[in-house]
Amino acid sequence: MGQPDSAGPDGRTTAAPARAYDPKRTIAVVGAMFLMAMSAAGPGFISQTGTFTARYGASFAAAIVASIVVDVAIQLNVWRVVGLSGLRAQDLANKVVPGSGYVLAGLITLGGLVFCIGNLSATGQGLKNLFGLEPRIGVVLSAGLAILIFSYKALDGTLDKAVIVLGTIKIGLIAYICVVTTPPVGEAVVRTFAPVGLDFLPVLTLIGGTVGGYITYAGAHRLIESGTTGPENLKTIARGSVNGILITGALRLLLFLGILGAVTAGAVLSTSDPVGSAFAAAVGPVGLALFGLVFWTAGMTSTIGASFTSATFLKTLAPPVARRFNLSISVFIAVSTVLYLVVGRTPAALLVFAGAFNGLILPFGLGIMLWIAWRRRDLLQGATYPRRILLVGVAAWLFTVYAGVRSLADLPGIFS
């Protein structure tokens, strides 16, 4: 949007010159879209999709679509509130309920650390399938690359470019598998509205794993870091949130259809590596290598997303993080790597715990964002908030409250 009009010497109003095209700003917005989309379709989502598609078949389409619908409602509101205010989620929370921002930051950072370990584990497994590397070596190499992305100043805009390139590779490979397996699209469409034998568990699992925790704020906080905030950037913010959701939805549906095509063709998926076996069934031995590349890109983009977003929340907890932001992200990745190497594998119980905890964090943070949209126009720089967007956000929030209650009921048995 251009600057406000001004009066000339003769008293007439003259239009301000239009804002010049800024390629760095454009790349940053596209990077935010991909950061949100790739974080929402990381290694956990890929593994869950393989497991649940093998179990529920075409009916799992209903869970995929439900997760996308909830994602749309949440991201439209989070991007708009954070973007208009120009404040990070934890800072907004502190202004509404003093101290709540610290709680939100602590919970999301803890969850981000656990998931970063899991995402790094996925990079090791991906390089093992692709090149036969020992997983620990693959994790160290991938962590080194991630740290380079954040620390090498000569590569301007590396974060955004890396996420866009890796995300494009992932989407392209998954789309290829989808085409090769020729899935029963018609049956999937029917089962989206009339699922058979579908439990509620996969819906809860997908929503917690694709919308909860740091994933909720990944794209919106990237907008803050790029300076794309305020009412003057509202069109860019709204367009970015919608396009990011479209990317997310397309990726989820393509992956599901590709695996469904393999299952429908008679492939028996491995319980330990369902998606890898689906890729192998689709295109032979090379399929496992292709899946390795997909899993590696998923692990890399999610590692970048988890570490970056967690660091944006740590700015509230530790002022030194604000002063040395990129270094703090690198330290976060390094700590996650060391923890992975010490444990030797991703602690399954901790991943389940973090996933269940996401179900609790989501309604807490989202509720604050919606309250700001409803009652705190002063924090939105006076911008009017569309009622329809607020209403779909409230509907999604009610669902996340129910999901949170279910998650809370499951927490005691995780470590038993």
Coordinates of C-alpha atoms in Angstrom, one line a residue:
M1 CA 0.0 0.0 0.0
G2 CA 1.2 3.5 -0.7
Q3 CA 1.8 6.3 1.8
P4 CA -1.1 8.6 2.8
D5 CA -2.0 11.4 0.4
S6 CA -0.6 14.9 1.1
A7 CA -1.6 18.5 0.2
G8 CA 0.5 20.3 -2.4
P9 CA 1.5 24.0 -2.4
D10 CA -1.8 24.9 -4.1
G11 CA -3.8 23.1 -1.5
R12 CA -4.8 20.2 -3.7
T13 CA -4.4 16.7 -2.5
T14 CA -1.7 14.7 -4.4
A15 CA -1.3 11.0 -4.3
A16 CA 1.8 9.7 -2.6
P17 CA 4.1 7.7 -4.8
A18 CA 3.4 3.9 -4.7
R19 CA 5.8 1.9 -2.6
A20 CA 8.6 0.5 -4.7
Y21 CA 8.8 -3.2 -5.2
D22 CA 11.0 -4.8 -2.6
P23 CA 12.3 -8.3 -3.6
K24 CA 13.7 -9.0 -0.2
R25 CA 10.3 -8.3 1.4
T26 CA 8.6 -10.5 -1.2
I27 CA 11.0 -13.4 -0.6
A28 CA 10.5 -13.0 3.2
V29 CA 6.7 -13.3 2.8
V30 CA 7.0 -16.3 0.6
G31 CA 9.5 -17.7 3.0
A32 CA 6.9 -17.2 5.9
M33 CA 4.3 -19.1 3.8
F34 CA 6.6 -22.0 3.2
L35 CA 7.9 -22.0 6.8
M36 CA 4.3 -22.3 8.0
A37 CA 3.4 -24.9 5.4
M38 CA 6.5 -27.1 5.8
S39 CA 6.3 -26.9 9.6
A40 CA 2.7 -28.1 9.4
A41 CA 3.7 -31.1 7.2
G42 CA 6.9 -32.3 8.9
P43 CA 8.2 -35.8 9.6
G44 CA 5.6 -36.5 12.2
F45 CA 2.8 -35.7 9.8
I46 CA 4.4 -37.8 7.1
S47 CA 4.7 -40.8 9.5
Q48 CA 1.2 -40.4 10.8
T49 CA -0.3 -40.2 7.3
G50 CA 1.4 -43.4 6.4
T51 CA 0.2 -45.2 9.5
F52 CA -3.4 -44.0 9.4
T53 CA -3.8 -44.4 5.7
A54 CA -2.8 -48.0 5.9
R55 CA -5.3 -48.4 8.8
Y56 CA -8.3 -46.4 7.5
G57 CA -7.8 -46.3 3.8
A58 CA -9.8 -43.7 1.8
S59 CA -11.8 -42.7 5.0
F60 CA -8.7 -41.0 6.3
A61 CA -9.4 -38.3 3.8
A62 CA -12.0 -37.0 6.3
A63 CA -9.3 -36.5 8.9
I64 CA -7.0 -34.8 6.4
V65 CA -9.7 -32.3 5.3
A66 CA -10.7 -31.7 9.0
S67 CA -7.1 -30.8 9.9
I68 CA -6.9 -28.4 6.9
V69 CA -10.2 -26.7 7.8
V70 CA -9.1 -26.1 11.4
D71 CA -5.7 -25.0 10.1
V72 CA -7.4 -22.4 7.9
A73 CA -9.4 -21.0 10.8
I74 CA -6.4 -20.7 13.1
Q75 CA -3.8 -19.3 10.7
L76 CA -6.1 -16.7 9.2
N77 CA -6.6 -15.3 12.7
V78 CA -3.0 -15.7 14.1
W79 CA -1.4 -14.1 11.0
R80 CA -3.9 -11.2 11.1
V81 CA -3.6 -10.5 14.8
V82 CA 0.2 -10.8 15.0
G83 CA 0.7 -9.0 11.7
L84 CA -1.5 -6.1 12.4
S85 CA -0.1 -5.6 15.9
G86 CA 3.5 -6.0 15.0
L87 CA 4.0 -7.9 18.3
R88 CA 5.0 -11.5 18.8
A89 CA 2.4 -13.8 20.4
Q90 CA 4.1 -13.8 23.8
D91 CA 4.3 -10.0 24.0
L92 CA 0.6 -9.8 23.0
A93 CA -0.3 -12.3 25.7
N94 CA 1.6 -10.3 28.3
K95 CA -0.4 -7.2 27.4
V96 CA -3.7 -9.1 27.8
V97 CA -2.9 -11.2 30.9
P98 CA 0.4 -10.1 32.5
G99 CA 2.8 -13.0 32.8
S100 CA 0.8 -15.3 30.5
G101 CA 3.3 -14.6 27.7
Y102 CA 6.1 -16.0 29.7
V103 CA 4.1 -19.2 30.3
L104 CA 3.3 -19.4 26.6
A105 CA 6.9 -18.8 25.6
G106 CA 8.2 -21.4 28.1
L107 CA 5.7 -24.1 26.9
I108 CA 6.4 -23.6 23.2
T109 CA 10.1 -23.4 23.6
L110 CA 10.1 -26.7 25.6
G111 CA 7.9 -28.4 22.9
G112 CA 10.1 -26.9 20.2
L113 CA 13.2 -28.4 21.7
V114 CA 11.6 -31.9 21.9
F115 CA 10.3 -31.7 18.3
C116 CA 13.7 -30.3 17.0
I117 CA 15.3 -33.5 18.3
G118 CA 12.6 -35.5 16.4
N119 CA 13.1 -33.4 13.3
L120 CA 16.9 -33.9 13.4
S121 CA 16.3 -37.6 13.8
A122 CA 14.2 -37.6 10.6
T123 CA 17.1 -36.0 8.7
G124 CA 19.4 -38.8 9.8
Q125 CA 16.9 -41.5 8.7
G126 CA 16.4 -39.7 5.4
L127 CA 20.1 -39.6 4.6
K128 CA 20.3 -43.2 5.6
N129 CA 17.7 -44.1 3.0
L130 CA 19.2 -41.8 0.4
F131 CA 22.9 -42.5 0.8
G132 CA 23.2 -45.3 3.3
L133 CA 24.8 -43.0 5.9
E134 CA 24.8 -43.9 9.6
P135 CA 21.9 -41.9 11.1
R136 CA 24.1 -40.1 13.7
I137 CA 26.4 -38.9 10.9
G138 CA 23.4 -37.7 8.9
V139 CA 22.1 -35.8 11.9
V140 CA 25.4 -34.0 12.5
L141 CA 25.7 -33.1 8.8
S142 CA 22.1 -31.8 8.7
A143 CA 22.5 -29.9 11.9
G144 CA 25.7 -28.3 10.5
L145 CA 23.8 -27.2 7.4
A146 CA 21.0 -25.8 9.4
I147 CA 23.4 -23.8 11.5
L148 CA 25.1 -22.5 8.4
I149 CA 21.8 -21.3 7.1
F150 CA 21.3 -19.1 10.2
S151 CA 24.9 -18.0 10.7
Y152 CA 26.5 -17.3 7.3
K153 CA 25.8 -13.6 6.8
A154 CA 27.1 -13.5 3.3
L155 CA 24.0 -15.5 2.2
D156 CA 21.4 -12.8 2.5
G157 CA 17.9 -14.1 3.0
T158 CA 19.2 -17.7 3.4
L159 CA 16.4 -18.8 5.8
D160 CA 13.6 -17.9 3.3
K161 CA 15.4 -19.2 0.3
A162 CA 16.4 -22.5 2.0
V163 CA 12.8 -23.2 3.1
I164 CA 11.4 -22.3 -0.3
V165 CA 13.9 -24.6 -2.2
L166 CA 13.5 -27.5 0.3
G167 CA 9.8 -27.1 0.3
T168 CA 9.5 -27.1 -3.4
I169 CA 11.6 -30.3 -3.7
K170 CA 9.4 -32.0 -1.1
I171 CA 6.2 -31.0 -2.9
G172 CA 7.5 -32.1 -6.3
L173 CA 8.6 -35.5 -5.1
I174 CA 5.3 -36.2 -3.3
A175 CA 3.3 -35.0 -6.3
Y176 CA 5.3 -37.4 -8.5
I177 CA 4.5 -40.3 -6.2
C178 CA 0.8 -39.3 -6.2
V179 CA 0.7 -39.4 -10.0
V180 CA 2.6 -42.7 -10.3
T181 CA 0.3 -44.6 -7.8
T182 CA -2.9 -43.4 -9.5
P183 CA -4.9 -43.2 -6.3
P184 CA -8.7 -43.6 -6.3
V185 CA -9.5 -39.9 -6.0
G186 CA -13.3 -40.5 -6.5
E187 CA -13.5 -42.8 -3.5
A188 CA -11.4 -40.4 -1.4
V189 CA -13.8 -37.6 -2.2
V190 CA -16.8 -39.8 -1.2
R191 CA -15.1 -40.9 2.1
T192 CA -14.3 -37.3 2.9
F193 CA -18.0 -36.8 3.6
A194 CA -18.9 -40.4 4.5
P195 CA -16.0 -42.0 6.3
V196 CA -16.3 -45.6 7.4
G197 CA -14.7 -46.8 10.6
L198 CA -12.7 -43.7 11.2
D199 CA -11.9 -43.0 14.9
F200 CA -11.6 -39.6 16.4
L201 CA -8.0 -40.2 17.4
P202 CA -6.3 -39.5 14.0
V203 CA -8.2 -36.2 13.8
L204 CA -6.9 -35.1 17.2
T205 CA -3.4 -36.4 16.4
L206 CA -3.2 -34.5 13.1
I207 CA -4.5 -31.2 14.5
G208 CA -2.1 -31.4 17.5
G209 CA 0.8 -32.3 15.2
T210 CA 0.1 -29.9 12.4
V211 CA -1.3 -26.8 14.0
G212 CA -0.2 -26.9 17.7
G213 CA 2.8 -25.7 19.5
Y214 CA 5.4 -23.6 17.6
I215 CA 3.8 -24.5 14.3
T216 CA 0.9 -22.1 15.1
Y217 CA 3.2 -19.1 15.1
A218 CA 6.0 -20.0 12.7
G219 CA 4.9 -18.1 9.7
A220 CA 3.4 -15.1 11.6
H221 CA 6.6 -14.6 13.6
R222 CA 8.6 -14.7 10.4
L223 CA 6.5 -11.8 9.2
I224 CA 7.5 -9.9 12.3
E225 CA 11.2 -10.5 11.7
S226 CA 10.9 -9.3 8.1
G227 CA 9.1 -6.1 9.2
T228 CA 5.9 -7.0 7.3
T229 CA 3.5 -5.7 9.9
G230 CA 0.8 -3.0 10.5
P231 CA -2.4 -2.1 8.6
E232 CA -0.4 -0.8 5.7
N233 CA 0.7 -4.4 5.0
L234 CA -2.7 -6.1 5.7
K235 CA -3.2 -7.2 2.1
T236 CA 0.2 -8.9 2.1
I237 CA -0.4 -10.5 5.4
A238 CA -3.9 -11.8 4.5
R239 CA -2.7 -13.1 1.1
G240 CA 0.3 -14.7 2.6
S241 CA -1.7 -16.6 5.2
V242 CA -4.2 -17.9 2.5
N243 CA -1.4 -19.0 0.1
G244 CA 0.5 -20.7 3.0
I245 CA -2.6 -22.6 3.9
L246 CA -3.2 -23.6 0.2
I247 CA 0.4 -24.9 0.1
T248 CA -0.1 -26.9 3.3
G249 CA -3.4 -28.4 2.2
A250 CA -2.0 -29.4 -1.2
L251 CA 1.0 -31.1 0.4
R252 CA -1.1 -33.0 2.9
L253 CA -3.6 -34.2 0.2
L254 CA -0.9 -35.2 -2.3
L255 CA 0.9 -37.3 0.3
F256 CA -2.3 -39.0 1.5
L257 CA -3.4 -39.8 -2.1
G258 CA 0.1 -41.1 -3.0
I259 CA 0.1 -43.5 -0.1
L260 CA -3.6 -44.4 -0.7
G261 CA -2.7 -45.3 -4.3
A262 CA 0.0 -47.7 -3.1
V263 CA -2.3 -49.3 -0.5
T264 CA -5.2 -49.6 -3.1
A265 CA -2.7 -51.3 -5.5
G266 CA -2.1 -54.0 -2.9
A267 CA 1.1 -52.8 -1.2
V268 CA 1.6 -54.0 2.3
L269 CA 3.1 -51.2 4.2
S270 CA 5.8 -51.7 6.8
T271 CA 4.7 -50.8 10.3
S272 CA 8.2 -49.3 11.0
D273 CA 8.4 -47.3 7.8
P274 CA 4.9 -47.1 6.2
V275 CA 5.6 -44.1 3.9
G276 CA 9.0 -45.4 2.7
S277 CA 7.5 -48.8 1.8
A278 CA 4.7 -47.0 -0.1
F279 CA 7.3 -45.1 -2.1
A280 CA 9.2 -48.4 -2.8
A281 CA 6.0 -50.1 -3.9
A282 CA 5.2 -47.2 -6.2
V283 CA 8.6 -46.9 -8.1
G284 CA 10.7 -49.9 -6.9
P285 CA 14.0 -49.7 -5.0
V286 CA 14.6 -46.1 -6.1
G287 CA 11.4 -45.2 -4.3
L288 CA 13.1 -45.7 -0.9
A289 CA 15.8 -43.2 -1.9
L290 CA 13.2 -40.7 -3.1
F291 CA 11.5 -41.1 0.2
G292 CA 14.8 -40.5 2.0
L293 CA 15.0 -37.2 0.2
V294 CA 11.5 -36.3 1.1
F295 CA 12.0 -37.2 4.7
W296 CA 15.3 -35.3 4.8
T297 CA 13.8 -32.2 3.4
A298 CA 10.9 -32.5 5.8
G299 CA 13.3 -32.9 8.7
M300 CA 15.4 -29.9 7.6
T301 CA 12.4 -27.5 7.1
S302 CA 10.9 -28.5 10.4
T303 CA 14.2 -28.2 12.2
I304 CA 14.5 -24.7 10.7
G305 CA 11.0 -23.9 11.7
A306 CA 11.2 -25.3 15.3
S307 CA 14.5 -23.6 16.1
F308 CA 13.6 -20.2 14.5
T309 CA 10.2 -20.0 16.1
S310 CA 11.4 -21.2 19.5
A311 CA 14.1 -18.5 19.4
T312 CA 11.5 -15.8 18.7
F313 CA 9.7 -16.8 21.9
L314 CA 13.0 -17.0 23.8
K315 CA 13.4 -13.3 23.1
T316 CA 10.9 -12.6 25.9
L317 CA 12.6 -15.0 28.3
A318 CA 16.2 -14.0 27.7
P319 CA 17.2 -10.6 26.4
P320 CA 20.6 -11.9 25.2
V321 CA 18.7 -13.9 22.6
A322 CA 17.4 -10.6 21.1
R323 CA 20.9 -9.3 20.8
R324 CA 22.4 -12.4 19.2
F325 CA 19.4 -13.9 17.5
N326 CA 21.0 -16.0 14.8
L327 CA 23.6 -17.3 17.2
S328 CA 20.9 -18.3 19.7
I329 CA 19.1 -20.3 16.9
S330 CA 22.4 -22.1 16.2
V331 CA 22.9 -22.9 19.9
F332 CA 19.3 -24.2 20.0
I333 CA 20.1 -26.6 17.1
A334 CA 23.4 -27.6 18.6
V335 CA 21.8 -28.4 21.9
S336 CA 19.1 -30.5 20.2
T337 CA 21.8 -32.3 18.2
V338 CA 23.8 -33.1 21.4
L339 CA 20.7 -34.4 23.1
Y340 CA 19.9 -36.6 20.2
L341 CA 23.4 -38.0 20.1
V342 CA 23.3 -38.7 23.9
V343 CA 19.9 -40.4 23.8
G344 CA 20.7 -42.2 20.5
R345 CA 17.2 -41.9 19.2
T346 CA 14.2 -39.7 19.6
P347 CA 12.5 -40.3 22.9
A348 CA 9.2 -41.7 21.8
A349 CA 7.5 -40.9 25.1
L350 CA 8.7 -37.3 25.0
L351 CA 7.4 -36.9 21.5
V352 CA 4.0 -38.2 22.5
F353 CA 4.0 -36.0 25.5
A354 CA 4.9 -32.9 23.4
G355 CA 2.2 -33.8 20.9
A356 CA -0.4 -34.1 23.7
F357 CA 0.9 -30.9 25.3
N358 CA 0.4 -29.1 21.9
G359 CA -3.3 -29.9 22.4
L360 CA -3.2 -27.8 25.6
I361 CA -1.0 -24.9 24.3
L362 CA -3.1 -24.4 21.2
P363 CA -6.4 -23.3 22.8
F364 CA -4.5 -21.2 25.4
G365 CA -2.6 -19.1 22.8
L366 CA -5.4 -19.1 20.3
G367 CA -7.9 -17.9 22.9
I368 CA -5.7 -14.9 23.6
M369 CA -5.3 -14.0 19.9
L370 CA -9.1 -14.2 19.5
W371 CA -9.7 -12.0 22.5
I372 CA -7.4 -9.4 21.1
A373 CA -9.3 -9.6 17.7
W374 CA -12.6 -9.2 19.6
R375 CA -11.9 -6.7 22.4
R376 CA -8.4 -5.1 22.0
R377 CA -8.6 -3.1 18.8
D378 CA -6.0 -0.8 20.4
L379 CA -3.4 -3.5 20.0
L380 CA -4.3 -3.9 16.3
Q381 CA -3.4 -0.3 15.5
G382 CA -7.1 0.6 15.2
A383 CA -7.8 -1.8 12.3
T384 CA -11.3 -3.2 12.0
Y385 CA -11.4 -7.0 12.4
P386 CA -13.7 -8.9 10.0
R387 CA -16.4 -10.7 12.0
R388 CA -16.5 -13.7 9.7
I389 CA -12.8 -14.5 10.3
L390 CA -13.3 -14.1 14.1
L391 CA -16.3 -16.4 14.1
V392 CA -14.5 -19.2 12.2
G393 CA -11.6 -18.7 14.6
V394 CA -13.9 -19.1 17.6
A395 CA -15.4 -22.3 16.1
A396 CA -11.8 -23.7 15.7
W397 CA -11.0 -22.6 19.3
L398 CA -14.0 -24.5 20.7
F399 CA -12.8 -27.6 18.9
T400 CA -9.2 -27.2 20.2
V401 CA -10.6 -26.9 23.7
Y402 CA -12.3 -30.2 23.3
A403 CA -9.2 -31.7 21.8
G404 CA -7.2 -30.2 24.7
V405 CA -9.4 -31.9 27.2
R406 CA -8.9 -35.2 25.4
S407 CA -5.2 -34.7 25.3
L408 CA -5.1 -33.9 29.1
A409 CA -6.9 -37.2 29.8
D410 CA -4.2 -39.1 27.9
L411 CA -1.2 -37.4 29.5
P412 CA -1.0 -39.5 32.7
G413 CA -0.5 -42.7 30.8
I414 CA 2.2 -41.6 28.5
F415 CA 5.1 -42.3 30.8
S416 CA 3.6 -45.4 32.6

